[in-house]
mmCIF file of C-alpha atoms in Angstrom:
data_model
loop_
_atom_site.group_PDB
_atom_site.id
_atom_site.type_symbol
_atom_site.label_atom_id
_atom_site.label_comp_id
_atom_site.label_asym_id
_atom_site.label_seq_id
_atom_site.Cartn_x
_atom_site.Cartn_y
_atom_site.Cartn_z
ATOM 1 C CA MET A 1 -43.494 -15.421 11.949
ATOM 2 C CA LYS A 2 -40.906 -17.876 10.802
ATOM 3 C CA ILE A 3 -40.022 -18.716 7.217
ATOM 4 C CA SER A 4 -37.513 -21.217 5.901
ATOM 5 C CA TYR A 5 -34.232 -19.630 4.481
ATOM 6 C CA ASP A 6 -34.647 -21.224 1.057
ATOM 7 C CA LEU A 7 -38.122 -19.775 0.735
ATOM 8 C CA LEU A 8 -36.869 -16.245 1.505
ATOM 9 C CA PHE A 9 -33.857 -16.692 -0.591
ATOM 10 C CA PHE A 10 -36.428 -17.524 -3.305
ATOM 11 C CA LEU A 11 -38.343 -14.697 -2.611
ATOM 12 C CA THR A 12 -35.792 -11.936 -2.501
ATOM 13 C CA THR A 13 -33.753 -13.436 -5.624
ATOM 14 C CA ILE A 14 -36.748 -14.605 -7.870
ATOM 15 C CA SER A 15 -36.656 -13.087 -11.332
ATOM 16 C CA ILE A 16 -38.542 -9.823 -11.639
ATOM 17 C CA ASN A 17 -38.713 -9.807 -15.503
ATOM 18 C CA PHE A 18 -42.502 -10.758 -15.253
ATOM 19 C CA SER A 19 -45.365 -8.617 -14.538
ATOM 20 C CA LEU A 20 -47.594 -9.197 -11.268
ATOM 21 C CA SER A 21 -48.200 -13.096 -10.912
ATOM 22 C CA PHE A 22 -48.443 -15.745 -8.304
ATOM 23 C CA SER A 23 -46.949 -19.364 -8.450
ATOM 24 C CA LYS A 24 -47.492 -22.201 -6.001
ATOM 25 C CA LEU A 25 -44.499 -23.639 -4.169
ATOM 26 C CA SER A 26 -44.439 -27.415 -3.350
ATOM 27 C CA SER A 27 -45.476 -26.301 0.263
ATOM 28 C CA GLY A 28 -48.721 -24.629 -1.339
ATOM 29 C CA VAL A 29 -47.375 -21.138 -0.535
ATOM 30 C CA SER A 30 -48.388 -18.414 -2.920
ATOM 31 C CA VAL A 31 -45.545 -16.242 -3.983
ATOM 32 C CA VAL A 32 -46.076 -12.870 -5.385
ATOM 33 C CA THR A 33 -43.292 -12.007 -7.883
ATOM 34 C CA SER A 34 -44.100 -8.276 -8.192
ATOM 35 C CA PRO A 35 -41.033 -6.406 -7.993
ATOM 36 C CA SER A 36 -42.795 -3.601 -5.636
ATOM 37 C CA PHE A 37 -44.056 -6.381 -3.493
ATOM 38 C CA LEU A 38 -40.593 -8.232 -3.030
ATOM 39 C CA HIS A 39 -38.977 -4.969 -2.158
ATOM 40 C CA ARG A 40 -41.436 -3.831 0.555
ATOM 41 C CA ARG A 41 -41.144 -7.173 2.273
ATOM 42 C CA HIS A 42 -37.627 -7.082 2.119
ATOM 43 C CA GLN A 43 -37.760 -3.940 3.793
ATOM 44 C CA GLN A 44 -39.961 -4.930 6.481
ATOM 45 C CA LEU A 45 -38.784 -8.422 7.381
ATOM 46 C CA PHE A 46 -34.882 -9.208 6.800
ATOM 47 C CA VAL A 47 -33.281 -12.516 8.035
ATOM 48 C CA LEU A 48 -30.514 -11.918 10.216
ATOM 49 C CA ARG A 49 -29.137 -15.546 10.154
ATOM 50 C CA ALA A 50 -29.418 -18.306 7.866
ATOM 51 C CA GLY A 51 -30.115 -21.906 8.514
ATOM 52 C CA GLY A 52 -33.457 -23.886 9.019
ATOM 53 C CA ASP A 53 -36.417 -21.635 10.497
ATOM 54 C CA VAL A 54 -34.977 -18.398 11.270
ATOM 55 C CA PRO A 55 -36.536 -15.537 13.432
ATOM 56 C CA GLN A 56 -37.328 -12.478 11.554
ATOM 57 C CA THR A 57 -36.478 -8.766 12.249
ATOM 58 C CA ASP A 58 -39.321 -6.121 11.397
ATOM 59 C CA ILE A 59 -37.136 -3.306 10.337
ATOM 60 C CA SER A 60 -40.037 -1.214 10.107
ATOM 61 C CA ALA A 61 -40.883 -1.930 13.666
ATOM 62 C CA VAL A 62 -37.385 -1.161 15.049
ATOM 63 C CA ARG A 63 -37.352 2.308 13.255
ATOM 64 C CA LYS A 64 -40.749 3.217 14.827
ATOM 65 C CA SER A 65 -39.675 2.255 18.278
ATOM 66 C CA LEU A 66 -36.516 4.274 17.853
ATOM 67 C CA ALA A 67 -38.540 7.087 16.530
ATOM 68 C CA ASP A 68 -41.072 7.015 19.652
ATOM 69 C CA LEU A 69 -37.978 7.017 22.043
ATOM 70 C CA ILE A 70 -36.232 9.916 20.346
ATOM 71 C CA GLN A 71 -39.476 11.807 20.354
ATOM 72 C CA GLU A 72 -40.167 11.064 23.876
ATOM 73 C CA LYS A 73 -36.462 11.331 25.521
ATOM 74 C CA ASN A 74 -35.138 14.108 23.025
ATOM 75 C CA CYS A 75 -32.149 11.809 23.031
ATOM 76 C CA GLY A 76 -31.176 11.977 19.115
ATOM 77 C CA PRO A 77 -27.956 13.499 19.616
ATOM 78 C CA ILE A 78 -26.489 11.096 22.160
ATOM 79 C CA LEU A 79 -27.584 8.174 19.733
ATOM 80 C CA ILE A 80 -25.647 9.710 17.043
ATOM 81 C CA ARG A 81 -22.428 10.124 19.041
ATOM 82 C CA LEU A 82 -22.877 6.369 20.330
ATOM 83 C CA ALA A 83 -22.818 4.804 16.597
ATOM 84 C CA TRP A 84 -20.165 7.687 15.698
ATOM 85 C CA HIS A 85 -17.735 6.492 18.363
ATOM 86 C CA ASP A 86 -18.305 2.789 17.666
ATOM 87 C CA ALA A 87 -17.451 3.427 13.900
ATOM 88 C CA GLY A 88 -14.773 5.952 14.587
ATOM 89 C CA THR A 89 -12.335 3.446 16.020
ATOM 90 C CA PHE A 90 -11.660 2.165 12.502
ATOM 91 C CA GLN A 91 -7.941 1.948 11.232
ATOM 92 C CA LYS A 92 -7.442 1.359 7.508
ATOM 93 C CA SER A 93 -3.919 0.372 7.649
ATOM 94 C CA ASP A 94 -4.558 -2.914 9.671
ATOM 95 C CA HIS A 95 -8.380 -3.164 9.294
ATOM 96 C CA THR A 96 -8.800 -3.035 13.166
ATOM 97 C CA GLY A 97 -11.724 -1.212 15.060
ATOM 98 C CA GLY A 98 -14.922 -0.014 13.222
ATOM 99 C CA PRO A 99 -18.588 -0.467 14.184
ATOM 100 C CA ARG A 100 -18.677 -3.531 16.124
ATOM 101 C CA GLY A 101 -20.631 -2.989 19.304
ATOM 102 C CA CYS A 102 -17.319 -3.170 21.751
ATOM 103 C CA MET A 103 -18.868 -0.712 24.048
ATOM 104 C CA ARG A 104 -21.257 -3.215 25.252
ATOM 105 C CA PHE A 105 -18.737 -5.115 27.137
ATOM 106 C CA GLU A 106 -17.748 -4.122 30.689
ATOM 107 C CA GLY A 107 -14.476 -3.964 32.217
ATOM 108 C CA LYS A 108 -11.326 -1.516 32.315
ATOM 109 C CA GLU A 109 -10.265 -2.763 28.829
ATOM 110 C CA SER A 110 -13.556 -1.906 27.303
ATOM 111 C CA GLU A 111 -13.973 0.762 24.800
ATOM 112 C CA ALA A 112 -16.959 1.880 26.830
ATOM 113 C CA CYS A 113 -14.242 3.091 29.218
ATOM 114 C CA PHE A 114 -12.537 5.577 26.798
ATOM 115 C CA GLY A 115 -12.564 9.110 27.979
ATOM 116 C CA ALA A 116 -14.200 10.094 24.787
ATOM 117 C CA ASN A 117 -17.009 7.606 25.212
ATOM 118 C CA ASN A 118 -17.938 9.114 28.759
ATOM 119 C CA GLY A 119 -21.777 9.408 29.029
ATOM 120 C CA LEU A 120 -22.511 6.865 26.425
ATOM 121 C CA ASP A 121 -23.844 4.412 28.824
ATOM 122 C CA ILE A 122 -26.904 6.648 28.869
ATOM 123 C CA ALA A 123 -27.461 6.049 25.253
ATOM 124 C CA ARG A 124 -26.887 2.185 25.742
ATOM 125 C CA SER A 125 -29.368 1.968 28.429
ATOM 126 C CA LEU A 126 -31.958 3.977 26.564
ATOM 127 C CA LEU A 127 -31.689 1.499 23.557
ATOM 128 C CA GLN A 128 -31.342 -1.853 25.368
ATOM 129 C CA PRO A 129 -35.172 -2.307 26.102
ATOM 130 C CA ILE A 130 -35.690 -2.033 22.315
ATOM 131 C CA LYS A 131 -33.025 -4.137 21.358
ATOM 132 C CA GLU A 132 -34.296 -6.868 23.389
ATOM 133 C CA LYS A 133 -38.085 -6.128 22.514
ATOM 134 C CA VAL A 134 -37.847 -5.804 18.665
ATOM 135 C CA ALA A 135 -34.359 -6.365 17.749
ATOM 136 C CA PRO A 136 -32.914 -9.223 19.531
ATOM 137 C CA ASN A 137 -31.413 -10.780 16.220
ATOM 138 C CA MET A 138 -29.658 -7.425 14.950
ATOM 139 C CA SER A 139 -26.048 -7.011 15.718
ATOM 140 C CA TYR A 140 -25.481 -4.257 18.257
ATOM 141 C CA ALA A 141 -23.472 -2.485 15.667
ATOM 142 C CA ASP A 142 -26.139 -2.702 13.287
ATOM 143 C CA PHE A 143 -28.725 -1.625 15.988
ATOM 144 C CA TRP A 144 -26.712 1.545 17.040
ATOM 145 C CA VAL A 145 -26.072 2.518 13.376
ATOM 146 C CA LEU A 146 -29.895 2.435 12.690
ATOM 147 C CA ALA A 147 -30.716 4.289 15.837
ATOM 148 C CA SER A 148 -28.487 7.135 14.601
ATOM 149 C CA ILE A 149 -29.858 7.187 10.927
ATOM 150 C CA VAL A 150 -33.353 7.375 12.543
ATOM 151 C CA ALA A 151 -32.267 10.254 14.965
ATOM 152 C CA ILE A 152 -30.703 12.098 12.394
ATOM 153 C CA LYS A 153 -34.178 12.128 10.269
ATOM 154 C CA GLU A 154 -36.208 12.748 13.503
ATOM 155 C CA MET A 155 -34.250 16.038 14.066
ATOM 156 C CA GLY A 156 -35.093 17.159 10.634
ATOM 157 C CA GLY A 157 -31.804 15.749 8.845
ATOM 158 C CA PRO A 158 -31.336 14.072 5.712
ATOM 159 C CA ASP A 159 -31.992 10.422 5.065
ATOM 160 C CA VAL A 160 -28.965 8.242 5.303
ATOM 161 C CA LYS A 161 -28.800 4.683 3.645
ATOM 162 C CA PHE A 162 -28.921 1.848 5.848
ATOM 163 C CA ARG A 163 -27.480 -1.384 5.196
ATOM 164 C CA ILE A 164 -27.356 -4.337 7.239
ATOM 165 C CA GLY A 165 -24.732 -7.115 8.277
ATOM 166 C CA ARG A 166 -22.258 -5.714 10.643
ATOM 167 C CA LYS A 167 -20.615 -8.052 12.880
ATOM 168 C CA ASP A 168 -20.342 -7.777 16.444
ATOM 169 C CA ALA A 169 -17.020 -8.190 18.322
ATOM 170 C CA SER A 170 -17.202 -11.573 20.280
ATOM 171 C CA SER A 171 -15.443 -10.370 23.247
ATOM 172 C CA ILE A 172 -13.595 -7.380 24.979
ATOM 173 C CA ASP A 173 -10.413 -8.771 23.864
ATOM 174 C CA GLU A 174 -11.288 -7.153 20.467
ATOM 175 C CA SER A 175 -11.483 -3.483 21.783
ATOM 176 C CA VAL A 176 -8.798 -1.225 20.489
ATOM 177 C CA ALA A 177 -6.472 0.912 22.403
ATOM 178 C CA GLU A 178 -7.895 4.309 23.537
ATOM 179 C CA GLY A 179 -6.644 7.290 21.559
ATOM 180 C CA ARG A 180 -8.527 6.984 18.122
ATOM 181 C CA HIS A 181 -11.218 9.491 18.575
ATOM 182 C CA PRO A 182 -10.612 13.399 17.781
ATOM 183 C CA ASP A 183 -9.534 15.525 20.713
ATOM 184 C CA ALA A 184 -11.392 18.274 21.063
ATOM 185 C CA ASP A 185 -8.791 20.843 22.081
ATOM 186 C CA LYS A 186 -6.558 19.935 18.986
ATOM 187 C CA GLY A 187 -6.301 21.371 15.732
ATOM 188 C CA CYS A 188 -6.126 20.630 11.819
ATOM 189 C CA ASP A 189 -3.099 18.280 11.793
ATOM 190 C CA HIS A 190 -4.693 16.205 14.446
ATOM 191 C CA LEU A 191 -7.971 16.039 12.579
ATOM 192 C CA ARG A 192 -6.263 14.810 9.653
ATOM 193 C CA ASN A 193 -4.391 12.234 11.494
ATOM 194 C CA VAL A 194 -7.426 10.694 13.090
ATOM 195 C CA PHE A 195 -9.689 10.939 9.925
ATOM 196 C CA HIS A 196 -7.096 9.878 7.277
ATOM 197 C CA ARG A 197 -6.402 6.915 9.368
ATOM 198 C CA MET A 198 -9.767 5.844 8.888
ATOM 199 C CA GLY A 199 -9.361 6.233 5.279
ATOM 200 C CA LEU A 200 -11.777 9.528 4.984
ATOM 201 C CA THR A 201 -10.826 13.071 3.346
ATOM 202 C CA ASP A 202 -10.599 16.621 4.180
ATOM 203 C CA LYS A 203 -13.977 16.925 3.070
ATOM 204 C CA ASP A 204 -15.330 14.175 5.090
ATOM 205 C CA ILE A 205 -13.834 15.816 8.116
ATOM 206 C CA VAL A 206 -15.695 19.118 7.669
ATOM 207 C CA ILE A 207 -18.947 17.340 6.960
ATOM 208 C CA LEU A 208 -18.787 14.927 9.844
ATOM 209 C CA SER A 209 -17.801 17.742 12.038
ATOM 210 C CA GLY A 210 -21.076 19.253 11.024
ATOM 211 C CA ALA A 211 -22.939 16.616 13.326
ATOM 212 C CA HIS A 212 -22.082 19.218 16.075
ATOM 213 C CA THR A 213 -25.157 21.146 14.790
ATOM 214 C CA VAL A 214 -27.184 19.094 17.502
ATOM 215 C CA GLY A 215 -26.309 17.930 20.954
ATOM 216 C CA ARG A 216 -24.233 19.909 23.549
ATOM 217 C CA CYS A 217 -21.043 19.348 25.685
ATOM 218 C CA HIS A 218 -21.397 18.308 29.431
ATOM 219 C CA LEU A 219 -18.957 19.470 31.900
ATOM 220 C CA ASP A 220 -19.226 16.240 33.628
ATOM 221 C CA ARG A 221 -18.701 14.009 30.739
ATOM 222 C CA SER A 222 -16.138 16.031 28.618
ATOM 223 C CA GLY A 223 -14.951 18.767 30.553
ATOM 224 C CA PHE A 224 -16.409 21.096 27.883
ATOM 225 C CA ASP A 225 -19.780 22.884 28.284
ATOM 226 C CA GLY A 226 -22.631 24.232 26.080
ATOM 227 C CA ALA A 227 -24.300 23.841 23.067
ATOM 228 C CA TRP A 228 -23.020 24.591 19.550
ATOM 229 C CA THR A 229 -26.313 25.997 18.114
ATOM 230 C CA GLU A 230 -29.651 27.436 19.231
ATOM 231 C CA ASP A 231 -31.519 24.485 19.018
ATOM 232 C CA PRO A 232 -29.563 21.321 19.730
ATOM 233 C CA HIS A 233 -32.212 19.026 18.538
ATOM 234 C CA LYS A 234 -32.577 20.451 15.200
ATOM 235 C CA PHE A 235 -30.415 18.808 12.374
ATOM 236 C CA ASP A 236 -29.560 21.896 10.024
ATOM 237 C CA ASN A 237 -26.502 23.933 8.900
ATOM 238 C CA SER A 238 -26.675 26.245 11.746
ATOM 239 C CA TYR A 239 -23.229 24.850 12.833
ATOM 240 C CA TYR A 240 -21.593 26.371 9.807
ATOM 241 C CA VAL A 241 -23.673 29.539 9.921
ATOM 242 C CA ASP A 242 -22.792 30.355 13.163
ATOM 243 C CA MET A 243 -19.140 29.279 12.754
ATOM 244 C CA LEU A 244 -18.515 32.103 10.394
ATOM 245 C CA ASN A 245 -21.126 34.910 11.555
ATOM 246 C CA LYS A 246 -20.506 34.837 15.223
ATOM 247 C CA GLU A 247 -17.670 36.374 17.407
ATOM 248 C CA TRP A 248 -16.131 33.549 19.381
ATOM 249 C CA LYS A 249 -13.950 34.513 22.382
ATOM 250 C CA GLU A 250 -11.459 32.216 23.972
ATOM 251 C CA THR A 251 -12.255 31.128 27.354
ATOM 252 C CA THR A 252 -12.057 28.204 30.018
ATOM 253 C CA THR A 253 -14.774 25.904 31.420
ATOM 254 C CA ASN A 254 -14.903 25.413 35.412
ATOM 255 C CA VAL A 255 -12.450 22.537 34.990
ATOM 256 C CA GLY A 256 -9.896 24.420 32.915
ATOM 257 C CA ASN A 257 -10.412 23.207 29.521
ATOM 258 C CA PRO A 258 -10.297 25.637 26.483
ATOM 259 C CA GLN A 259 -13.118 26.545 24.403
ATOM 260 C CA PHE A 260 -14.678 29.317 22.697
ATOM 261 C CA ASN A 261 -18.035 30.975 23.736
ATOM 262 C CA SER A 262 -20.229 33.420 21.754
ATOM 263 C CA ASN A 263 -22.169 36.426 23.252
ATOM 264 C CA ASP A 264 -25.250 34.418 23.416
ATOM 265 C CA GLU A 265 -23.534 31.683 25.272
ATOM 266 C CA LYS A 266 -23.041 29.187 22.099
ATOM 267 C CA MET A 267 -19.723 27.135 22.248
ATOM 268 C CA MET A 268 -17.169 26.110 19.814
ATOM 269 C CA LEU A 269 -14.235 23.711 20.377
ATOM 270 C CA ILE A 270 -10.622 24.249 19.202
ATOM 271 C CA SER A 271 -11.293 21.492 16.840
ATOM 272 C CA ASP A 272 -14.471 23.318 15.445
ATOM 273 C CA LEU A 273 -12.793 26.563 14.754
ATOM 274 C CA ALA A 274 -9.845 24.920 13.291
ATOM 275 C CA LEU A 275 -11.792 24.317 10.329
ATOM 276 C CA LEU A 276 -11.712 28.236 9.562
ATOM 277 C CA SER A 277 -7.908 28.383 9.786
ATOM 278 C CA ASP A 278 -7.183 25.794 7.002
ATOM 279 C CA GLU A 279 -8.229 26.624 3.203
ATOM 280 C CA ASN A 280 -8.970 23.241 2.206
ATOM 281 C CA PHE A 281 -11.358 22.881 5.208
ATOM 282 C CA ARG A 282 -12.741 26.571 4.894
ATOM 283 C CA VAL A 283 -14.011 25.997 1.560
ATOM 284 C CA TYR A 284 -16.327 23.532 2.720
ATOM 285 C CA VAL A 285 -17.445 25.423 5.794
ATOM 286 C CA GLU A 286 -18.568 28.453 3.486
ATOM 287 C CA LYS A 287 -20.453 26.161 1.019
ATOM 288 C CA TYR A 288 -22.345 24.318 3.831
ATOM 289 C CA ALA A 289 -23.141 27.648 5.335
ATOM 290 C CA GLU A 290 -24.518 28.859 2.217
ATOM 291 C CA ASP A 291 -26.286 25.665 1.076
ATOM 292 C CA GLU A 292 -28.236 23.274 3.580
ATOM 293 C CA GLN A 293 -29.157 21.112 0.944
ATOM 294 C CA ALA A 294 -25.605 20.635 -0.197
ATOM 295 C CA PHE A 295 -24.575 19.839 3.480
ATOM 296 C CA PHE A 296 -27.717 17.342 3.780
ATOM 297 C CA ASP A 297 -26.398 15.571 0.365
ATOM 298 C CA ASP A 298 -22.987 15.463 1.355
ATOM 299 C CA PHE A 299 -23.872 14.523 4.850
ATOM 300 C CA SER A 300 -25.744 11.344 3.956
ATOM 301 C CA GLU A 301 -22.913 10.170 1.738
ATOM 302 C CA SER A 302 -20.121 10.752 4.492
ATOM 303 C CA TYR A 303 -21.989 9.416 7.314
ATOM 304 C CA GLN A 304 -22.583 6.308 5.186
ATOM 305 C CA LYS A 305 -18.998 5.953 4.665
ATOM 306 C CA LEU A 306 -18.257 6.253 8.480
ATOM 307 C CA ILE A 307 -20.980 3.756 9.562
ATOM 308 C CA GLU A 308 -19.581 1.235 7.030
ATOM 309 C CA LEU A 309 -16.024 1.587 7.735
ATOM 310 C CA GLY A 310 -14.303 -1.912 7.557
ATOM 311 C CA CYS A 311 -17.817 -3.809 6.545
ATOM 312 C CA SER A 312 -18.167 -5.807 3.841
ATOM 313 C CA ASP A 313 -21.198 -7.837 2.290
ATOM 314 C CA LEU A 314 -23.666 -5.263 3.820
ATOM 315 C CA GLN A 315 -27.181 -5.596 2.208
ATOM 316 C CA GLU A 316 -29.768 -2.752 1.716
ATOM 317 C CA VAL A 317 -32.851 -3.148 3.539
#
């Protein structure tokens, strides 16, 4: 389906002070001016570029395809990591980095080659067929963000608001230097340096670390090994509960990296348990261990902040 930009603009901005009614445009198209109708259509079909006749992206179809992929491949955690690491390069002081799809470029200067991004080629390969089929007009940054939002929900987590309009980097030259992601073997000062650089808070640090409630470390990718929680495909507050209630023993992986293991073979990183050693962090760990809904509510807010870093003029769909 194609529709002129002027018509779509009319459809989405027309006054909604009237009750359900119909009007005729000069082209003979009937327009429904019901607020609920306009909102539903705006959710389903969103213009990604303006001018003349423009292709439409059916956001509902994109969500459905992503949900099917996640259910089939159990790949939710790595999709979250992809979007997180795309956005997590943002630097507030000079407004560089942020979600702009730089990992799609090949070459030694690409962000895809960062050590922190090892294995994310798997996520990009899983997503690419869906991108080509149902979302060719979405930016990669928007598409990867939406994939992560769907993954969170499919694994039992909270709804996160999706707003569209991120602009992709135009070339590999827009890649930032390596070193902006958190290091797993460092503590509180390092975490603050990384997250505060992005403009995020101590509270955000604890909340976003809670994404470790899903997924696992792979020895061949990160040098660390194991899952944080009992079910790495269930988004809940187990990360905080286990952090407080299990006994963690320091050990090293087969490649010599330090981590902590529990008696039931779950793991925590130095950067995880650092949250217990600082009063400003620990208060949130205890809060979210006790109240999963509070974690969900705050995660929705903090994750949206992360995936919108450096972005402007985003529009809700």
